[in-house]
Coordinates of C-alpha atoms in Angstrom, one line a residue:
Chain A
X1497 CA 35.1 -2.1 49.0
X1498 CA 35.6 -5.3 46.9
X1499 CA 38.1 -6.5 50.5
X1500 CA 34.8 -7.9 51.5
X1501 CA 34.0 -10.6 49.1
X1502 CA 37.5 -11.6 48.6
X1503 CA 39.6 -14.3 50.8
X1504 CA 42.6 -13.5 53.2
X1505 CA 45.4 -14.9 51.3
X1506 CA 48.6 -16.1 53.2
X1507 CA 52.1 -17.4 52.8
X1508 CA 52.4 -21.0 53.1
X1509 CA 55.6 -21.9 51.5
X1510 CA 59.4 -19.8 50.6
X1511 CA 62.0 -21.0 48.8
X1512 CA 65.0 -19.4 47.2
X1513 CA 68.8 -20.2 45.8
X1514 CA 71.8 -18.1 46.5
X1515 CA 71.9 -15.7 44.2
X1516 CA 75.0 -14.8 41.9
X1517 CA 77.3 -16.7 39.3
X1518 CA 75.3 -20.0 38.4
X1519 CA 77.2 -21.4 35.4
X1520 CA 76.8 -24.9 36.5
X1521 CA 73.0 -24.7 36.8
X1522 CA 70.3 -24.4 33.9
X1523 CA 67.6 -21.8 34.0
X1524 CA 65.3 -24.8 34.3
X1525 CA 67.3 -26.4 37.5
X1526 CA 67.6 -23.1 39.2
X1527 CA 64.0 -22.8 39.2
X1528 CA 63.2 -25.8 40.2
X1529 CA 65.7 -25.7 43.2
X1530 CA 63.5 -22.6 44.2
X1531 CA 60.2 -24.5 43.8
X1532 CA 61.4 -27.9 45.7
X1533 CA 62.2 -25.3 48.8
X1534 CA 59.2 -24.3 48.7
X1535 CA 57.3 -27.1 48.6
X1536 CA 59.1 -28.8 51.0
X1537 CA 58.3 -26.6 53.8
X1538 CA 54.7 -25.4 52.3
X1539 CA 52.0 -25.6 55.2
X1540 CA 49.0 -25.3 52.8
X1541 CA 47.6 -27.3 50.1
X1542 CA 49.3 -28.3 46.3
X1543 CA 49.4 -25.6 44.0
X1544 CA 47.0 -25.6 41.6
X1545 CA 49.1 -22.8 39.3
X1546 CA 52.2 -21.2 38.6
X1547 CA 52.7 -17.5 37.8
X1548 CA 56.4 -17.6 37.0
X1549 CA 58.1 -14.1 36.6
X1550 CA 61.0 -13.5 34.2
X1551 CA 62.1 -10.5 32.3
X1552 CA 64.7 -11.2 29.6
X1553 CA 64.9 -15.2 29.0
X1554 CA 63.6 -15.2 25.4
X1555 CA 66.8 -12.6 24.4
X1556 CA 69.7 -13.9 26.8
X1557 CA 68.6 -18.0 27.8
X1558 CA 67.3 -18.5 24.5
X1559 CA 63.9 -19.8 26.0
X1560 CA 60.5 -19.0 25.9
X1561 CA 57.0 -20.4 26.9
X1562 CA 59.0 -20.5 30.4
X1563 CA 56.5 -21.5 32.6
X1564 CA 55.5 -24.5 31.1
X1565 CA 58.7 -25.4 31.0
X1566 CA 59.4 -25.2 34.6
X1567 CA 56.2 -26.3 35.6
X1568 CA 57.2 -29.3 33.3
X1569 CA 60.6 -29.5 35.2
X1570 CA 59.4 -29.2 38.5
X1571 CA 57.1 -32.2 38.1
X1572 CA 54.1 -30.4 38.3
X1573 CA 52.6 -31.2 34.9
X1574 CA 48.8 -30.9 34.6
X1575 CA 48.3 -27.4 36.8
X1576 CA 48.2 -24.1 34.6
X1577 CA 51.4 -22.2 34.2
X1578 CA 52.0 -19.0 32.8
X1579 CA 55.2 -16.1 32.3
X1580 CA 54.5 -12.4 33.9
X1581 CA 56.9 -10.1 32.4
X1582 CA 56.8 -6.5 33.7
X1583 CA 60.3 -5.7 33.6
X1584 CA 61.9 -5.4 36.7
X1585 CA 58.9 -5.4 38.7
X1586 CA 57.9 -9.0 36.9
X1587 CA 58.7 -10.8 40.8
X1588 CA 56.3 -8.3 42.2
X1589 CA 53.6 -8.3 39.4
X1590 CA 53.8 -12.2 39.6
X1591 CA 52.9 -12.2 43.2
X1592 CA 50.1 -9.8 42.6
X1593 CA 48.5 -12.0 40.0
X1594 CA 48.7 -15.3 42.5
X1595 CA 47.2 -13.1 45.4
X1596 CA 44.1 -12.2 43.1
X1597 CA 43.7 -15.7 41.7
X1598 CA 43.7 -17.1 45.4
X1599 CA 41.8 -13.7 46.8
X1600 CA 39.2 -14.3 44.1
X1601 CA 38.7 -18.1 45.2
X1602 CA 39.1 -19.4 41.6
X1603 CA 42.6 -21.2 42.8
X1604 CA 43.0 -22.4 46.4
X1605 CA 46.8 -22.5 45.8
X1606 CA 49.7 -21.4 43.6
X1607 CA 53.3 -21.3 43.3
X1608 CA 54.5 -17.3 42.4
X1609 CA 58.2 -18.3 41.4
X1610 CA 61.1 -15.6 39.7
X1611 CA 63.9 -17.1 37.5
X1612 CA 66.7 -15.0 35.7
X1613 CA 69.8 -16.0 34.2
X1614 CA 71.8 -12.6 33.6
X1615 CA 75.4 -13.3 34.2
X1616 CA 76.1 -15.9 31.1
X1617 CA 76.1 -13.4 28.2
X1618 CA 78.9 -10.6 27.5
X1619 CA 78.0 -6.9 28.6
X1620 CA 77.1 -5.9 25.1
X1621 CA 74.0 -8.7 24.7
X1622 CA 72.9 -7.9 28.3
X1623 CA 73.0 -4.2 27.5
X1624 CA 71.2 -4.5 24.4
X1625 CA 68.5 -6.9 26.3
X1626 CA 68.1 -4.2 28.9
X1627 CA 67.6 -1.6 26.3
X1628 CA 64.4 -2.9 25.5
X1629 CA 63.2 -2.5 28.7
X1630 CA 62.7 1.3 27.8
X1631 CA 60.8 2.7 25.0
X1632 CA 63.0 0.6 22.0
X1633 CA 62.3 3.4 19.5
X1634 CA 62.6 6.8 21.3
X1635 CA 64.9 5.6 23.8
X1636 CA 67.4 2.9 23.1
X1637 CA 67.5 3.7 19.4
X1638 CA 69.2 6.7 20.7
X1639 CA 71.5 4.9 22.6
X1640 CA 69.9 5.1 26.1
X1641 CA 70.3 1.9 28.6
X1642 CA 68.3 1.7 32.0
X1643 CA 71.8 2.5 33.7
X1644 CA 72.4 5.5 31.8
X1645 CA 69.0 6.7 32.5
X1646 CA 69.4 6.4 36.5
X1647 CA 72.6 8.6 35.6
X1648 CA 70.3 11.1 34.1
X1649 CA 67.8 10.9 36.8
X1650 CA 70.3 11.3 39.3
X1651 CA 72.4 14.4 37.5
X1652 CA 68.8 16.1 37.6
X1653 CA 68.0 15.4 41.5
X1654 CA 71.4 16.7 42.0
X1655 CA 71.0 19.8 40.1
X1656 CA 67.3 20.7 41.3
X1657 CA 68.0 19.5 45.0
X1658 CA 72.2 20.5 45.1
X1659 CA 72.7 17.6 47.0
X1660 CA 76.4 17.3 48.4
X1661 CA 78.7 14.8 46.7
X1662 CA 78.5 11.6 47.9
X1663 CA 75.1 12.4 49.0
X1664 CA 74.1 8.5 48.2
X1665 CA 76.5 6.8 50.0
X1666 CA 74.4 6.0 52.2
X1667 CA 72.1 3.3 49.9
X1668 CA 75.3 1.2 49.1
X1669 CA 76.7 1.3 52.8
X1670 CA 73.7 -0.1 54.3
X1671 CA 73.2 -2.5 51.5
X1672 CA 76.5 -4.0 52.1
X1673 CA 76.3 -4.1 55.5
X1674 CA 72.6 -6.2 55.8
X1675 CA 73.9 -8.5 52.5
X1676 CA 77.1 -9.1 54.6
X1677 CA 75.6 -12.1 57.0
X1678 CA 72.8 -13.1 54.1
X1679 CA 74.1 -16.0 53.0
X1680 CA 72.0 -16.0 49.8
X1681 CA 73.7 -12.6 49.2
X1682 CA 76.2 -12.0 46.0
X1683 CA 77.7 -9.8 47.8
X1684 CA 78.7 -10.7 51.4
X1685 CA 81.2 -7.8 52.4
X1686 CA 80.7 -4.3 54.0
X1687 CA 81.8 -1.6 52.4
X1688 CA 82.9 1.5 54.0
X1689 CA 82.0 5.4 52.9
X1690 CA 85.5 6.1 51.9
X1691 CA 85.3 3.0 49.1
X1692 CA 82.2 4.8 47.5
X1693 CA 84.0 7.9 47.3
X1694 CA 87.2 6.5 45.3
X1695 CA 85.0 4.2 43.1
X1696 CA 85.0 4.6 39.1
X1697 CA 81.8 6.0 37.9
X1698 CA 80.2 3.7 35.5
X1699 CA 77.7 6.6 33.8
X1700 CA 78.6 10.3 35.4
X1701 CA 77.3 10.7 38.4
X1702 CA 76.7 7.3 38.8
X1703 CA 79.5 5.1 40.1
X1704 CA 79.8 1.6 40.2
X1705 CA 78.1 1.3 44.0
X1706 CA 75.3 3.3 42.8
X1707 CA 74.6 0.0 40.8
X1708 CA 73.3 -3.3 41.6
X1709 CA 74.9 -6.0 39.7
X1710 CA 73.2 -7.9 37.5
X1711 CA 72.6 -11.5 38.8
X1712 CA 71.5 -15.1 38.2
X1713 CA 69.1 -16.2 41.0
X1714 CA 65.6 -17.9 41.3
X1715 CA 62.9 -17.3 44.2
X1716 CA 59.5 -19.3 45.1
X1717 CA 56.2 -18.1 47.2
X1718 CA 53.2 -20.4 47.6
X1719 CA 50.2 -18.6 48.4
X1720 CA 46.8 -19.9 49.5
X1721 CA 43.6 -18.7 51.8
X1722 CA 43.8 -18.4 55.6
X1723 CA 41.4 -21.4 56.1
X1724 CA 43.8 -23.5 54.2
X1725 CA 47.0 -23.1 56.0
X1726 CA 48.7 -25.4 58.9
X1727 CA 48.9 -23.1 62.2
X1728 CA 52.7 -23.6 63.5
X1729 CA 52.8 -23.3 67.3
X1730 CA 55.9 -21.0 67.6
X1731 CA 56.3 -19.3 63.7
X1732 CA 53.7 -16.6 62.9
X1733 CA 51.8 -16.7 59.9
X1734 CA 52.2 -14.1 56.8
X1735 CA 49.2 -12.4 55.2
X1736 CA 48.9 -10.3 52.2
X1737 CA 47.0 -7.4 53.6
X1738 CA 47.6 -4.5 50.4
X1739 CA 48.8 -5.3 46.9
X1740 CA 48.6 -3.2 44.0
X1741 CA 50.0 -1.8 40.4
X1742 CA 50.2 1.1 39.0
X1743 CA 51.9 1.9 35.6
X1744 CA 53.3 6.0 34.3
X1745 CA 55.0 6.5 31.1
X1746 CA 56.8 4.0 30.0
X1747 CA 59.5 7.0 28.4
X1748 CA 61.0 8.6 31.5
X1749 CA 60.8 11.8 29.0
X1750 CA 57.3 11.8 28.8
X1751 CA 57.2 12.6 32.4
X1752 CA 56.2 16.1 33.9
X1753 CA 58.4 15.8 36.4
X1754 CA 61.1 12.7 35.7
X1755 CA 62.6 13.2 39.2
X1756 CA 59.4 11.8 40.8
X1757 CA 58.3 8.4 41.3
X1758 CA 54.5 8.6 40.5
X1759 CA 53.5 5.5 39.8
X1760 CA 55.3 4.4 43.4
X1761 CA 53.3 7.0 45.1
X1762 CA 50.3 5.9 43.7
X1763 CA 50.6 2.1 44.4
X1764 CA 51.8 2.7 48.1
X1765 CA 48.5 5.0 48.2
X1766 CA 46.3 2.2 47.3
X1767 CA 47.8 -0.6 49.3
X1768 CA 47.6 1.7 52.5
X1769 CA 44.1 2.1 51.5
X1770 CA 43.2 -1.4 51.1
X1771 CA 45.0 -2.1 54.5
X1772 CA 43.8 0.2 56.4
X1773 CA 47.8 0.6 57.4
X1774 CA 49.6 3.9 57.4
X1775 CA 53.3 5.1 57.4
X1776 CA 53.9 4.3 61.1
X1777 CA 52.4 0.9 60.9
X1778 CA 55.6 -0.1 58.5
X1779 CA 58.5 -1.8 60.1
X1780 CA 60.6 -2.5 57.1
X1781 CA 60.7 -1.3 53.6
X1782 CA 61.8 -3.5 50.8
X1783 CA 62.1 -1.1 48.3
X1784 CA 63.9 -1.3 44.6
X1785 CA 67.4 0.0 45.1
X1786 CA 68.6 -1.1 41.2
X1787 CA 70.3 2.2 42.1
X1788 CA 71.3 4.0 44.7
X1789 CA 68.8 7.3 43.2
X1790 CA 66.3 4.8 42.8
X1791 CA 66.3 4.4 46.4
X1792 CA 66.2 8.4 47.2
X1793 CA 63.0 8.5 44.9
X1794 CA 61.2 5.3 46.8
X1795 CA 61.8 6.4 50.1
X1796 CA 60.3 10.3 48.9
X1797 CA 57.5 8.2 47.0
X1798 CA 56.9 6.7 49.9
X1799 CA 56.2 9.5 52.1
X1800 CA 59.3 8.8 54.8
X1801 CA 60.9 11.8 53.6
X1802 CA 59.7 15.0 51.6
X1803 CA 61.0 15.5 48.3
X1804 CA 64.9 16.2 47.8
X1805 CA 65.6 14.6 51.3
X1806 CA 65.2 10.6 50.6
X1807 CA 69.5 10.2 50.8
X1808 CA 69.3 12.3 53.6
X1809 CA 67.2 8.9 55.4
X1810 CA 70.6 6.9 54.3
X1811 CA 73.4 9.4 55.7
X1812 CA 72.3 8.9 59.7
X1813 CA 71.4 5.4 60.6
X1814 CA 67.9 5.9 59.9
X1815 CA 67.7 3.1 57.1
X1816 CA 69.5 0.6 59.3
X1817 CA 68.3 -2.7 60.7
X1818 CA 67.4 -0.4 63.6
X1819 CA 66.5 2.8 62.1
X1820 CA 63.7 3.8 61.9
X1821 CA 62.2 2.3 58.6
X1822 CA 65.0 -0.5 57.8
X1823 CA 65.0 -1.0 53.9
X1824 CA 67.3 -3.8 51.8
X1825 CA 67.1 -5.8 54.9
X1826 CA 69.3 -8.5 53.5
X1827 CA 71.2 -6.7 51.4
X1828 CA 68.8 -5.4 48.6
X1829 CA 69.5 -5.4 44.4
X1830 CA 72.9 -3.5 46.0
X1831 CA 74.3 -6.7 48.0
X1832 CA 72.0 -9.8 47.1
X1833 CA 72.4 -8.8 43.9
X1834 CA 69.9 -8.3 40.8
X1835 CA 68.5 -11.4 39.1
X1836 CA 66.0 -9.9 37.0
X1837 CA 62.0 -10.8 37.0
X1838 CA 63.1 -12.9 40.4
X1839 CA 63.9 -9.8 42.1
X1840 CA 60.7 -9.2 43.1
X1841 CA 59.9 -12.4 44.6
X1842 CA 63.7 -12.3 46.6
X1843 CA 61.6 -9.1 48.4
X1844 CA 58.5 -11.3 49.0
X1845 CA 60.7 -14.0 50.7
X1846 CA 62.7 -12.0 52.6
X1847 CA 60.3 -9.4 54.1
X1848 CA 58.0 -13.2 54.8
X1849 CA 61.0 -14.2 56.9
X1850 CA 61.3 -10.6 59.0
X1851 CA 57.6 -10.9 60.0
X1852 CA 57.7 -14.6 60.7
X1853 CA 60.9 -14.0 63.0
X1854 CA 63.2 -16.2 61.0
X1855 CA 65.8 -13.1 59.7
X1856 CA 68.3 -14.5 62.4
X1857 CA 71.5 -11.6 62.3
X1858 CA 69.5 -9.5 59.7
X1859 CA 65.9 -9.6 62.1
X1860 CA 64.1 -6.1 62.4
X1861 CA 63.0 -6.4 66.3
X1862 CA 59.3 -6.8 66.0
X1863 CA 58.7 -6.5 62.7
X1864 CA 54.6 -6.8 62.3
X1865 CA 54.3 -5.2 59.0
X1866 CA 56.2 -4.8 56.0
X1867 CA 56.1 -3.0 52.5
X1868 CA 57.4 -4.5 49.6
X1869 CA 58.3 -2.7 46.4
X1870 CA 58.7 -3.6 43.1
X1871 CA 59.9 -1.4 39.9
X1872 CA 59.8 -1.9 36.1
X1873 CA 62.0 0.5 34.6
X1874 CA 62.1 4.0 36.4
X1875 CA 58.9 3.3 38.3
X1876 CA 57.4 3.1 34.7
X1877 CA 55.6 0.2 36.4
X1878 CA 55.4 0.0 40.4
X1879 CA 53.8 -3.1 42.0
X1880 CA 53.7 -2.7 45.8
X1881 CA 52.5 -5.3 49.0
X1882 CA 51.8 -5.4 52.1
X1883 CA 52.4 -8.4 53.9
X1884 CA 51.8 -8.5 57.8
X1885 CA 51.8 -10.8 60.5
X1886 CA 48.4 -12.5 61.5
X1887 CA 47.7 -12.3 64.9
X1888 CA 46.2 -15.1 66.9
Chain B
X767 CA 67.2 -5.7 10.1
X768 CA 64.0 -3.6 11.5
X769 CA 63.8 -2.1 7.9
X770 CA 60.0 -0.9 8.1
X771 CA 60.2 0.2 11.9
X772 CA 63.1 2.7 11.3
X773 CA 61.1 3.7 7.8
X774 CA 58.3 4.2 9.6
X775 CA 59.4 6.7 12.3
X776 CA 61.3 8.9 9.1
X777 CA 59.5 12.2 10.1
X778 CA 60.2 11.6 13.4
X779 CA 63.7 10.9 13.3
X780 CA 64.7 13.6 10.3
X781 CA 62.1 16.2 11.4
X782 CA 61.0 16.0 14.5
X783 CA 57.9 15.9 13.8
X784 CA 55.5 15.7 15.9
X785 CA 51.6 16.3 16.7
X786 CA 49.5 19.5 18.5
X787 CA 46.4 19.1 20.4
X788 CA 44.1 21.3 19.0
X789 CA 41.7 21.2 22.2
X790 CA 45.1 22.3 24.6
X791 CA 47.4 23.6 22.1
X792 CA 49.6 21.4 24.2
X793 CA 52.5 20.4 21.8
X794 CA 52.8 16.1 21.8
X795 CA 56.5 14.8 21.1
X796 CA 56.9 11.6 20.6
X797 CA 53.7 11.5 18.0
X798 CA 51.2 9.3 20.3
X799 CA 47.5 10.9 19.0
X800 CA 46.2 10.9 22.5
X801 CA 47.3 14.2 24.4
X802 CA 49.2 13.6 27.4
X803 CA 47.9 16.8 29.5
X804 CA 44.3 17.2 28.1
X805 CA 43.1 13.5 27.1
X806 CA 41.9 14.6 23.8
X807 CA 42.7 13.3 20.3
X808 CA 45.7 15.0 19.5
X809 CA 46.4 14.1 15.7
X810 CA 47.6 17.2 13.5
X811 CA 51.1 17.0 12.6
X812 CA 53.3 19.6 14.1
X813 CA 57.1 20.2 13.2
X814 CA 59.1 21.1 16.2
X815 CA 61.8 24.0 15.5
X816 CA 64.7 21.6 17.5
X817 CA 65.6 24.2 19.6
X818 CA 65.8 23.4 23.5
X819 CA 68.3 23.3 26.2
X820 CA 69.9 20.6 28.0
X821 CA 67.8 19.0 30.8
X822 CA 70.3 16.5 31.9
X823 CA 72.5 14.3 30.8
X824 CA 75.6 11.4 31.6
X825 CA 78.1 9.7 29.7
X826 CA 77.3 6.0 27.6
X827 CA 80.4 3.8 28.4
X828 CA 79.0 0.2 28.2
X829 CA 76.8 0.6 25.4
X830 CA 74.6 -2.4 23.5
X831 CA 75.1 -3.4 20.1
X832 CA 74.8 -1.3 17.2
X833 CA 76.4 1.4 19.8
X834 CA 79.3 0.1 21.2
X835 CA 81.5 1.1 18.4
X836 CA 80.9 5.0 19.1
X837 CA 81.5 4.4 23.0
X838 CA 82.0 6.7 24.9
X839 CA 78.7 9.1 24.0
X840 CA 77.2 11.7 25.4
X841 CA 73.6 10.9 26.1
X842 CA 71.0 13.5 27.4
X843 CA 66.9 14.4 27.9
X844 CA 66.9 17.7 26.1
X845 CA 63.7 19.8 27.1
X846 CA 62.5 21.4 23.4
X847 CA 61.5 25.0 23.6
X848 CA 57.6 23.8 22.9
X849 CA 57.9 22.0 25.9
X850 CA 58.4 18.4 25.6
X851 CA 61.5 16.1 26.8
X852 CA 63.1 13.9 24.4
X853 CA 66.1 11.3 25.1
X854 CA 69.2 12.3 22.2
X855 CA 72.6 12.3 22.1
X856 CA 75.0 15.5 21.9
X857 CA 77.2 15.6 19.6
X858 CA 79.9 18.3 18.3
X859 CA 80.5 18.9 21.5
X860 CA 84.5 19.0 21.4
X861 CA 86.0 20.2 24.4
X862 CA 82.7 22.1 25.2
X863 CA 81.4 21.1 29.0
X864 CA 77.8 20.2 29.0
X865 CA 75.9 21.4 31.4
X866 CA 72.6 21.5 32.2
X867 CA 70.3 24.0 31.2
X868 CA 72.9 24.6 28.0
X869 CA 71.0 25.8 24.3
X870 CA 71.2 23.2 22.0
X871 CA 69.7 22.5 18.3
X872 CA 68.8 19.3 16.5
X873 CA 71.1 18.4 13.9
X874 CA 70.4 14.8 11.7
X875 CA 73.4 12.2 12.4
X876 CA 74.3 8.7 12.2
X877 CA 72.4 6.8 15.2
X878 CA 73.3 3.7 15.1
X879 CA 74.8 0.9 12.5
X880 CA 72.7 -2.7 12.9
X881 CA 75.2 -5.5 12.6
X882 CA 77.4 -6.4 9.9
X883 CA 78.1 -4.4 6.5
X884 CA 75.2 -5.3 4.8
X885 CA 72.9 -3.9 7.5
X886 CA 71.4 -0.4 7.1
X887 CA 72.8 2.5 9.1
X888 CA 69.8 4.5 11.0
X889 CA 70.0 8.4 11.0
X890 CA 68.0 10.3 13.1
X891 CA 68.1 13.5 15.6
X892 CA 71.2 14.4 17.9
X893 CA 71.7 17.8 19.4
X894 CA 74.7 20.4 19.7
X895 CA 75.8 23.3 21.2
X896 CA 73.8 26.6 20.0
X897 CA 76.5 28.0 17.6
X898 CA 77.3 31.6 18.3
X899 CA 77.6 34.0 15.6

């Protein structure tokens, strides 16, 4: 339909910082140190904008206007900068909103960056902030938190399904195991099955490895048209070929049927529509594993297993490096760890570097085409991509 | 302090009151005038009976402020015999096991305090056990 009039928009530019513990570093210098990667290996033109993704700065860094500010920082004063908050899926809807302002050919080039500082408050504030992530007055006034919720999400797919214990072992495993040679990763250790089964739970049935830890970390993507980009002889070049949001309650109670991820479905729908790219096009699935049920309910949304059997994917190699749709390819929210609104642009820059053959030890043999999934909240808002490699 | 906002929701929180679509007859908790399963305009009141049974529910142990206090809680999605869900906590639960698919009835409790003495203390809904006569 409107693919016609609009412009092929590529990757010209990644950058990203470790992700994890960043007490010495500001909010401000992390982004930047995101930003300066990427414009030191960008291919394409200067950004003419920056679409900066955060989630909870104004409650736990004490900052807004935050893209001005790191615009400011980063020395590119003069080019329009705004904040994209969507929760968790902030990285992803940030990169949506850079693809349509290059696609539309109002901006030949921006900068879609994610900062998030999450680590440098005690439990309680970061709960509190995290509570109003959900519906404030019917949720967290009752004393709900987004990690309760998964528990209640995941009690209920237990019950309806009658799943075995330790059923989603399988998420943390293989998390563990791609973050273990990222060296951005928080986490750089396998784990083995039998360290799931003795680990504390955190909100019954969820344990503590059914939980991505909450990290600091900042990301950078610059995007610009096909026409605009250097050609390098040997490294492939990315494209956007789907991207697309959908929203469902924002209440996980409001649902029909909480235990599936609408909004996910939808989205991966419409960017298989607008690419022209079914399920055995995908090499590699970037999905949101903020917890381990979270990554049943993606891979069922999805359509690479039927409902009730998304852990089963995670119990018999079939999620591996190479399985037969790898997901968390360098270690997911589980191992590289959860920095907020950047999140989502940690799953741009890593699926970019699959498909452009740069993934070293972590590299999914011949990856052409990967999906890329972002959540807000129990897929209250899903923002999915597409990105694929251009052939020449 | 949030004074008006927990005012505001009173019949909500001390009655669960809530709307009926009178194009459906499709019963609308939380209150939100546009009827989730029709489209409609959805905006006579309706007062749920608080009667439902447990849908699911987990254990609060690392709670945010105003809850921490009252750690560790019971928190649930309770499916109300009109049909919707609604996030609550269970309480008077003593040695009882919750399960799912357990009968449980509103009762009006202490939700949350908001800071330090001086700040107001929010009632609202919580659910227990059915009691057997």
């Amino acid at each position: 339909m409107e693919n016609n009039k609009i412009h092929t928009v590529v990757i010209s530019g990644l950058g990203q910082t470790s992700v994890g513990e960043h007490w010495d570093i500001s909010l401000r210098e992390l982004a930047f140190f995101a930003i300066e990667k990427a414009l030191v290996n960008n291919r394409g033109g200067y950004p003419q904008a920056l679409y900066l993704a955060n989630m909870l700065a104004p409650a736990l860094s004490h900052q807004s206007h935050l893209a001005t500010m790191v615009a400011d920082f980063s020395g590119l004063r003069g080019i329009e900068a705004t904040t994209i908050e969507a929760s968790g899926a902030s990285g992803g809807m940030a990169f949506r909103q850079g693809y349509m302002a290059v696609a539309s050919g109002l901006v030949d080039s921006v900068i879609v960056a994610g900062v998030e500082k999450l680590t440098e408050q005690t439990s309680v504030n970061v709960n509190s902030a995290f509570a109003t992530n959900t519906d404030s007055e019917y949720e967290a006034d009752h004393g709900l938190t987004p990690t309760s919720q998964a528990a209640l999400l995941m009690k209920r797919y237990i019950y309806e399904y009658d799943v075995p214990d330790f059923a989603f072992s399988g998420f943390p495993v293989v998390a563990h195991a791609n973050g273990a040679s990222n060296k951005n990763a928080m986490f750089q250790r396998a784990i083995k099955p039998e360290s799931y089964q003795r680990a504390g739970f955190v909100s019954e049935p969820l344990n503590m490895f059914d939980v991505a830890p909450y990290a600091d970390g900042a990301a950078a993507v610059i995007l610009t048209r096909a026409e605009l980009v250097a050609d390098l002889p040997e490294i492939p070049t990315v494209s956007v070929s789907g991207s697309s949001a959908v929203i469902d309650t924002l209440a996980l109670h409001d649902r029909q049927n909480p235990i599936v991820f609408n909004a996910a479905k939808e989205s991966i729908a419409k960017v298989y529509a607008q690419s022209g790219l079914g399920h055995s096009d995908i090499d590699l699935f970037e999905l949101f594993d903020a917890y381990s049920i979270f990554g049943a309910l993606s891979l069922e949304a999805a359509g690479f297993s039927e409902a009730g059997k998304g852990w089963e994917l995670a119990q018999d190699g079939r999620i591996n490096l190479d399985g037969e749709i790898p997901i968390s390819t360098f270690g997911g929210l589980k191992a590289r760890g959860y920095p907020g609104g950047a999140t989502g642009v940690y799953q741009i820059v890593e699926a970019a570097t699959q498909l452009m053959g740069l993934a070293e030890e972590n590299q999914v043999k011949g990856a052409k085409n990967a999906l890329v999934q972002s959540l807000g909240g129990p897929a209250s808002t899903a923002v999915t991509h597409i990105l694929s490699q251009i052939e020449r | 302090m949030d004074i008006p906002r927990h005012w505001r929701l009173r019949k909500q929180r001390y009655g669960l009151v809530g709307e009926v679509c009178e194009h459906c007859d499709s019963k609308v908790f939380p209150p939100r005038d546009i009827c989730p399963d029709c489209g409609e305009e959805a905006k006579t009141l309706f007062s749920f009976s608080g009667k439902g049974e447990v849908y699911s529910h987990s254990t609060v142990y690392d709670a945010p402020k105003g809850f921490d206090e009252s750690t560790p809680y019971t928190i649930a999605m309770v499916k109300l015999e009109e049909g919707p869900l609604v996030t609550a906590q269970l309480t008077d639960l003593q040695e009882k096991e919750v399960k799912i698919g357990m009968p449980v009835e509103m009762v009006t409790r202490k939700l949350r305090e908001a800071g330090d003495e001086r700040s107001m203390i929010v009632y609202g809904y919580k659910f227990r056990p059915v009691m057997s006569h």
